[in-house]
Rosetta silent file (secondary structure, phi, psi, omega in degrees, C-alpha in Angstrom):
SEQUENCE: XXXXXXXXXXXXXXXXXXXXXXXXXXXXXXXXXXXXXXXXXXXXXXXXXXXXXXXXXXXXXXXXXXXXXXXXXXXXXXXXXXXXXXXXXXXXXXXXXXXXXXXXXXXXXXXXXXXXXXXXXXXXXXXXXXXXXXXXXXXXXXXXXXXXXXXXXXXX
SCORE:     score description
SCORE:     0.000 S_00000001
   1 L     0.000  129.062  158.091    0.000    0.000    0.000 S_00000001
   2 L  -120.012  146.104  172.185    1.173    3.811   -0.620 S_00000001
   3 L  -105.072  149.351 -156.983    0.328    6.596    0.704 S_00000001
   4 L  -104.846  106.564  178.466   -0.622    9.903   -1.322 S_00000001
   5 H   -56.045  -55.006  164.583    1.817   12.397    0.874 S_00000001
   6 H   -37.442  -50.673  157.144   -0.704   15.093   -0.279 S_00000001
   7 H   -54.439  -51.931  170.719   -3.759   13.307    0.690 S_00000001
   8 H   -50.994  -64.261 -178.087   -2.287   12.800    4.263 S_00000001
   9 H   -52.659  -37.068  162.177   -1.447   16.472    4.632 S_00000001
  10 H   -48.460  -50.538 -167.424   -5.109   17.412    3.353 S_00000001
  11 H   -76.077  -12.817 -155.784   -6.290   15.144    5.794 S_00000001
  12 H   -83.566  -37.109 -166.110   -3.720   16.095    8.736 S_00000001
  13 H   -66.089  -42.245 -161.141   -5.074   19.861    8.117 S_00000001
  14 H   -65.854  -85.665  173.779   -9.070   18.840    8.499 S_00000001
  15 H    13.912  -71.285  179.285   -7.608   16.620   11.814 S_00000001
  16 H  -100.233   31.994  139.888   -6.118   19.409   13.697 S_00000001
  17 L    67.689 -129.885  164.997   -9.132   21.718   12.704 S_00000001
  18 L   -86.648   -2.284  141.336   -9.266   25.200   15.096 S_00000001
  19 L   -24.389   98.118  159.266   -6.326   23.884   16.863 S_00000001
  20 L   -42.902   26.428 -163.155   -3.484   26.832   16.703 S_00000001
  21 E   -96.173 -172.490  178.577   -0.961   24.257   15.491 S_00000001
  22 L  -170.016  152.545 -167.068    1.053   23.847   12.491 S_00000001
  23 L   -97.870  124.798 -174.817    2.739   20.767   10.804 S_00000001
  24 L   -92.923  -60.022 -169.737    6.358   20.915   11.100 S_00000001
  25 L  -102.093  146.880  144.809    7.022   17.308    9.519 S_00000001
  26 E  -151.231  134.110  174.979    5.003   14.659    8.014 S_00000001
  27 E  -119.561  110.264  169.598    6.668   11.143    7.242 S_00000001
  28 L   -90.825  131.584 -176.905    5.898    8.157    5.577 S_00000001
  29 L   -86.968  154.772  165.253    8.635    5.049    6.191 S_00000001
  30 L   -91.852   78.600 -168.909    9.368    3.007    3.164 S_00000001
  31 L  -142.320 -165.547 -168.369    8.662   -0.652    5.205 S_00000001
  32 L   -96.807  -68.531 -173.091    6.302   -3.450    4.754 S_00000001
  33 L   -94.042  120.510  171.649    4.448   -1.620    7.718 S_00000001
  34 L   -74.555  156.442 -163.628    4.552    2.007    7.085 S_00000001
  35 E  -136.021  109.949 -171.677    4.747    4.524    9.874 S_00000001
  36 E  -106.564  113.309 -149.804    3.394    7.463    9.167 S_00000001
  37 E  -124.881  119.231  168.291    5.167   10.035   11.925 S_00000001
  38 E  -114.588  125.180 -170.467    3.610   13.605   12.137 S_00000001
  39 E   -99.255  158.033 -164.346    5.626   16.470   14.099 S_00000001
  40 L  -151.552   36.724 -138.384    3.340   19.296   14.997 S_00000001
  41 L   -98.265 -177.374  177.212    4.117   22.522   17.404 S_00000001
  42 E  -154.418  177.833 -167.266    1.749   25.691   17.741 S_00000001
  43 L   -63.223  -16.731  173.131    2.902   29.144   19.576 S_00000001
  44 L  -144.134   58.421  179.142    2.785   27.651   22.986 S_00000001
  45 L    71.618 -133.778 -166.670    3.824   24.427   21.996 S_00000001
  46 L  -136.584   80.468 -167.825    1.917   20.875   22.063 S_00000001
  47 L   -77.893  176.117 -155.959   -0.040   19.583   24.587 S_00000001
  48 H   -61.287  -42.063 -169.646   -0.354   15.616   24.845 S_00000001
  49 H   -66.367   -4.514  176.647   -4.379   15.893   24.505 S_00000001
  50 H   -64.098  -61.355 -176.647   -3.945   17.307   21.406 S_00000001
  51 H   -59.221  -22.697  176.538   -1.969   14.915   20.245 S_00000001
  52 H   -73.201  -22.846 -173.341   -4.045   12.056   21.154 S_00000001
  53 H   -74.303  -41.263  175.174   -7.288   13.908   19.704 S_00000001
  54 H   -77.942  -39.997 -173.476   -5.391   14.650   16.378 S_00000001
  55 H   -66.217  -38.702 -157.463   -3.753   11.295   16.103 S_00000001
  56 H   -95.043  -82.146 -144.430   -7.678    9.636   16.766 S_00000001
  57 H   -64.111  -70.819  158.731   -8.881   11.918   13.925 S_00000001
  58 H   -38.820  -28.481 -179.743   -6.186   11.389   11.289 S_00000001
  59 H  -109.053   16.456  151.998   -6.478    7.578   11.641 S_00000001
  60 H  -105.688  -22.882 -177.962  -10.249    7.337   10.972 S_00000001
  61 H   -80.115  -12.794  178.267   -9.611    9.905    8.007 S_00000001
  62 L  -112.108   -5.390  160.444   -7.028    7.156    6.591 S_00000001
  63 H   -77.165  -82.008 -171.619   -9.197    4.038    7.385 S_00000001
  64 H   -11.399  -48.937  176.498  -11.910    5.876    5.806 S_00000001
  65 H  -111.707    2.818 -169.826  -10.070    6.242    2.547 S_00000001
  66 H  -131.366    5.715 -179.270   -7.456    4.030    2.444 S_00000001
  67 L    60.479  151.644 -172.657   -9.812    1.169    4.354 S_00000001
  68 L   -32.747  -60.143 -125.980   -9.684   -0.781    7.873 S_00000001
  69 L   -90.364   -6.748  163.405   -8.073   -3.498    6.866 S_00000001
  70 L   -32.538  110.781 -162.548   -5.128   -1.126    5.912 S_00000001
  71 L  -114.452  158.470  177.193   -2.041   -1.921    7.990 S_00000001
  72 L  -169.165 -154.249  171.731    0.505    1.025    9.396 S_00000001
  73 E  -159.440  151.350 -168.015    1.154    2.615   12.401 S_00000001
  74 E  -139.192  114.760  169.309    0.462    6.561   12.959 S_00000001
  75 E  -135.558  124.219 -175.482    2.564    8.683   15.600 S_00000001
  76 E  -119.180  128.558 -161.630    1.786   11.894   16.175 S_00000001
  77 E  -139.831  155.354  167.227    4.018   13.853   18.185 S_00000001
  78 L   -93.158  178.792  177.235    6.365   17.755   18.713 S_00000001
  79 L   -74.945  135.131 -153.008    9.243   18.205   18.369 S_00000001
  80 L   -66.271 -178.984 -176.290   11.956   16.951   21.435 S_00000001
  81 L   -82.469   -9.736  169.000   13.906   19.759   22.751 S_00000001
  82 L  -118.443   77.815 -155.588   16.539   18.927   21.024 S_00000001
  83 L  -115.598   98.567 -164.421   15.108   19.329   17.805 S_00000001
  84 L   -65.097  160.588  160.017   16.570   22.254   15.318 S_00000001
  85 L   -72.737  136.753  173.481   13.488   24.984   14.833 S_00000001
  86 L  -108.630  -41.710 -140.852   12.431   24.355   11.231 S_00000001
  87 L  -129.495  148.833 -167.225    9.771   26.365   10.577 S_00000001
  88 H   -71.917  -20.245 -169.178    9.836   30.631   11.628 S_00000001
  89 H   -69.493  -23.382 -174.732    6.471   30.220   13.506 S_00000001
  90 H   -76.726   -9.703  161.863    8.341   28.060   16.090 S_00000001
  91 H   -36.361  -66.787  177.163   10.511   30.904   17.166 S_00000001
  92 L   -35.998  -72.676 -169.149    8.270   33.305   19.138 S_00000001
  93 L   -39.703  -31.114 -163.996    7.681   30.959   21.833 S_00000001
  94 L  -108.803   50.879 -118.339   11.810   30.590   22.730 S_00000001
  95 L  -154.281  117.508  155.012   11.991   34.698   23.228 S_00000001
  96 L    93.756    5.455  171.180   14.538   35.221   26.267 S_00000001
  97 L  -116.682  144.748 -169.795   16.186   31.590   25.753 S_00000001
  98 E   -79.465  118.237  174.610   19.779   30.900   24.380 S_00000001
  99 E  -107.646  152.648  151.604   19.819   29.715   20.595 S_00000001
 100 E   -54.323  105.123  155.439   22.641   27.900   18.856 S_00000001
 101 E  -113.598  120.119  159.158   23.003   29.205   15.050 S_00000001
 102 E   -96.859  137.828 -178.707   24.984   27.614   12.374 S_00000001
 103 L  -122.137  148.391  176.973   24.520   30.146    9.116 S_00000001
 104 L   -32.164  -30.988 -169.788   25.158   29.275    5.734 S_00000001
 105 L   -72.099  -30.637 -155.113   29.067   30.900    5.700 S_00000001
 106 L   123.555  -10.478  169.365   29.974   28.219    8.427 S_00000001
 107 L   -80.999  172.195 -110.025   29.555   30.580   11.609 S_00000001
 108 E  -167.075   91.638  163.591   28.669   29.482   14.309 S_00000001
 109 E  -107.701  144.520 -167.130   26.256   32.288   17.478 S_00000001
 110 E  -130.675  138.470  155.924   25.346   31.335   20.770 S_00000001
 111 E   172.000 -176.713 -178.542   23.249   34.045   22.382 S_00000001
 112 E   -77.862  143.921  167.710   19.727   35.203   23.917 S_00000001
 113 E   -97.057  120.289 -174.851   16.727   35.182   21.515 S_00000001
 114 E  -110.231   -3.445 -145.067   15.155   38.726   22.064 S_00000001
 115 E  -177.216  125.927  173.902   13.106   38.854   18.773 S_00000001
 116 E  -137.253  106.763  165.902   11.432   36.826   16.209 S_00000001
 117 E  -118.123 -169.693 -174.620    9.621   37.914   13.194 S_00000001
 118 L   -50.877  -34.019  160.177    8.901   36.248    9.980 S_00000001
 119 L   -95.689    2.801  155.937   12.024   36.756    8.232 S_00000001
 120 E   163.588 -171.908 -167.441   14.669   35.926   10.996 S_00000001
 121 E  -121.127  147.922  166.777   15.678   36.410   14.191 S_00000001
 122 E   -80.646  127.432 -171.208   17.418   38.963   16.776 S_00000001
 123 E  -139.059  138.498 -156.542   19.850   37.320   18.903 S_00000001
 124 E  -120.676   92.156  178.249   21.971   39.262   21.879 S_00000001
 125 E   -84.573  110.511  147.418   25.450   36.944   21.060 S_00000001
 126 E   -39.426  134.515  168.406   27.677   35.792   23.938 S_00000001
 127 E  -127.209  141.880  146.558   31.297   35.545   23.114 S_00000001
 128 E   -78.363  131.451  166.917   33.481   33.613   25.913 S_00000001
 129 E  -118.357  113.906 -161.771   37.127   34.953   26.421 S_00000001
 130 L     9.389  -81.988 -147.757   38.748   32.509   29.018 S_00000001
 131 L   -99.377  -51.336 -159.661   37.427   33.541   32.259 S_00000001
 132 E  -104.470  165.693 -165.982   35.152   36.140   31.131 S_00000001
 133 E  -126.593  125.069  173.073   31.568   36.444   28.884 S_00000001
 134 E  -108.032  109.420  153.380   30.841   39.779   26.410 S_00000001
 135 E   -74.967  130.114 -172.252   27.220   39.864   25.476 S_00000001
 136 E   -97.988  159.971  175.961   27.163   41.658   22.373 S_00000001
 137 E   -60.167 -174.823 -146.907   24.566   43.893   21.241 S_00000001
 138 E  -113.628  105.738 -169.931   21.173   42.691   19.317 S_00000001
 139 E   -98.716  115.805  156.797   22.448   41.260   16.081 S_00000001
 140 E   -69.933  151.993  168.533   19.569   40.045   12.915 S_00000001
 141 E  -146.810  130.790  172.004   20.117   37.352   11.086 S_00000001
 142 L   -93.520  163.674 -172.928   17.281   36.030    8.740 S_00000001
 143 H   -35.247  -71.622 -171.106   15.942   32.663    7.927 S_00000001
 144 H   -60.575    1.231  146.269   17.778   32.528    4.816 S_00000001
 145 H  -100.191   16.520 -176.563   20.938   32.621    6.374 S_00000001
 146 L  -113.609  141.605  146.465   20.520   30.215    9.068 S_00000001
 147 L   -77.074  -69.960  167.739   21.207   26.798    8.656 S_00000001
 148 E  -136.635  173.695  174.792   20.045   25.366   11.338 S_00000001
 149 E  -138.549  165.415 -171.678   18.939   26.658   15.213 S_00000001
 150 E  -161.723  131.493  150.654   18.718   24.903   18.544 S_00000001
 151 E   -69.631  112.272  162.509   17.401   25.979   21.799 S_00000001
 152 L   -89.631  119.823 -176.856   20.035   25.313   24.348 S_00000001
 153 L   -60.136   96.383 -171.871   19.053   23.377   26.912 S_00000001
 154 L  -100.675  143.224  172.160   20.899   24.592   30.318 S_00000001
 155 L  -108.361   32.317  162.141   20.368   22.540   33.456 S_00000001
 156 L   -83.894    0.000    0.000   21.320   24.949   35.918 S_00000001
């Protein structure tokens, strides 16, 4: 059996309805049972009941069309914290927490996120010099120069 990637997303969209969410991923495995894995965040993130409510919705919209007897497995889930941000809407929410940016030249900023709009982000960079730490002033950088981003996780 294959699944219509297209069909899924149409159906993933009726699924999480009036729900403030957004689909960061959707994956189909290439296996004898396919696993169709949907990532999902919204601005103030994902709670579990969502996911079970969305998950119960999407898999009667693919028995419906693709019939019971269909076999797969469907996990719907957000993204872990250590996850890069993919998508700009996933930003906001991480406002006063330290992101990780690798940008297209190859550099490399660590600093406070003070600002997120649609086309990239403000970030207040830390530099270490042996002993001591210079916050630098509120530098943009937009989406299309980032490679990837990461919320760093501190566990003090």
């Amino acid at each position: 059996m294959r699944f219509d990637r297209n069909l899924l997303l149409e159906m993933l969209h009726d699924a999480i309805g009036a729900e403030e969410l957004f689909v960061v991923s959707l994956t189909v495995s290439d296996s004898v049972l396919p696993k169709v894995t949907v990532t999902l965040d919204g601005p103030n993130g994902l709670a579990i009941q969502s996911c079970a409510t969305i998950s119960r919705r999407l898999g009667r919209r693919i028995d419906e069309h693709y019939g019971e007897e269909s076999a797969y497995s469907l996990e719907v889930t957000s993204p872990g914290a250590d996850q890069p941000l993919t998508d700009p809407r996933q930003y906001p929410r991480h406002i006063g927490r330290s992101l990780a940016l690798k940008l297209n030249d190859g550099t490399e900023k660590t600093g406070v996120l003070t600002a997120a709009t649609p086309e990239g982000v403000e970030i207040e960079e830390v530099i270490k010099q042996k002993t001591k730490k210079t916050t630098l002033p509120a530098a943009f950088y937009s989406f299309g120069d980032i490679k990837e981003a990461k919320v760093v996780i501190s566990f003090k």
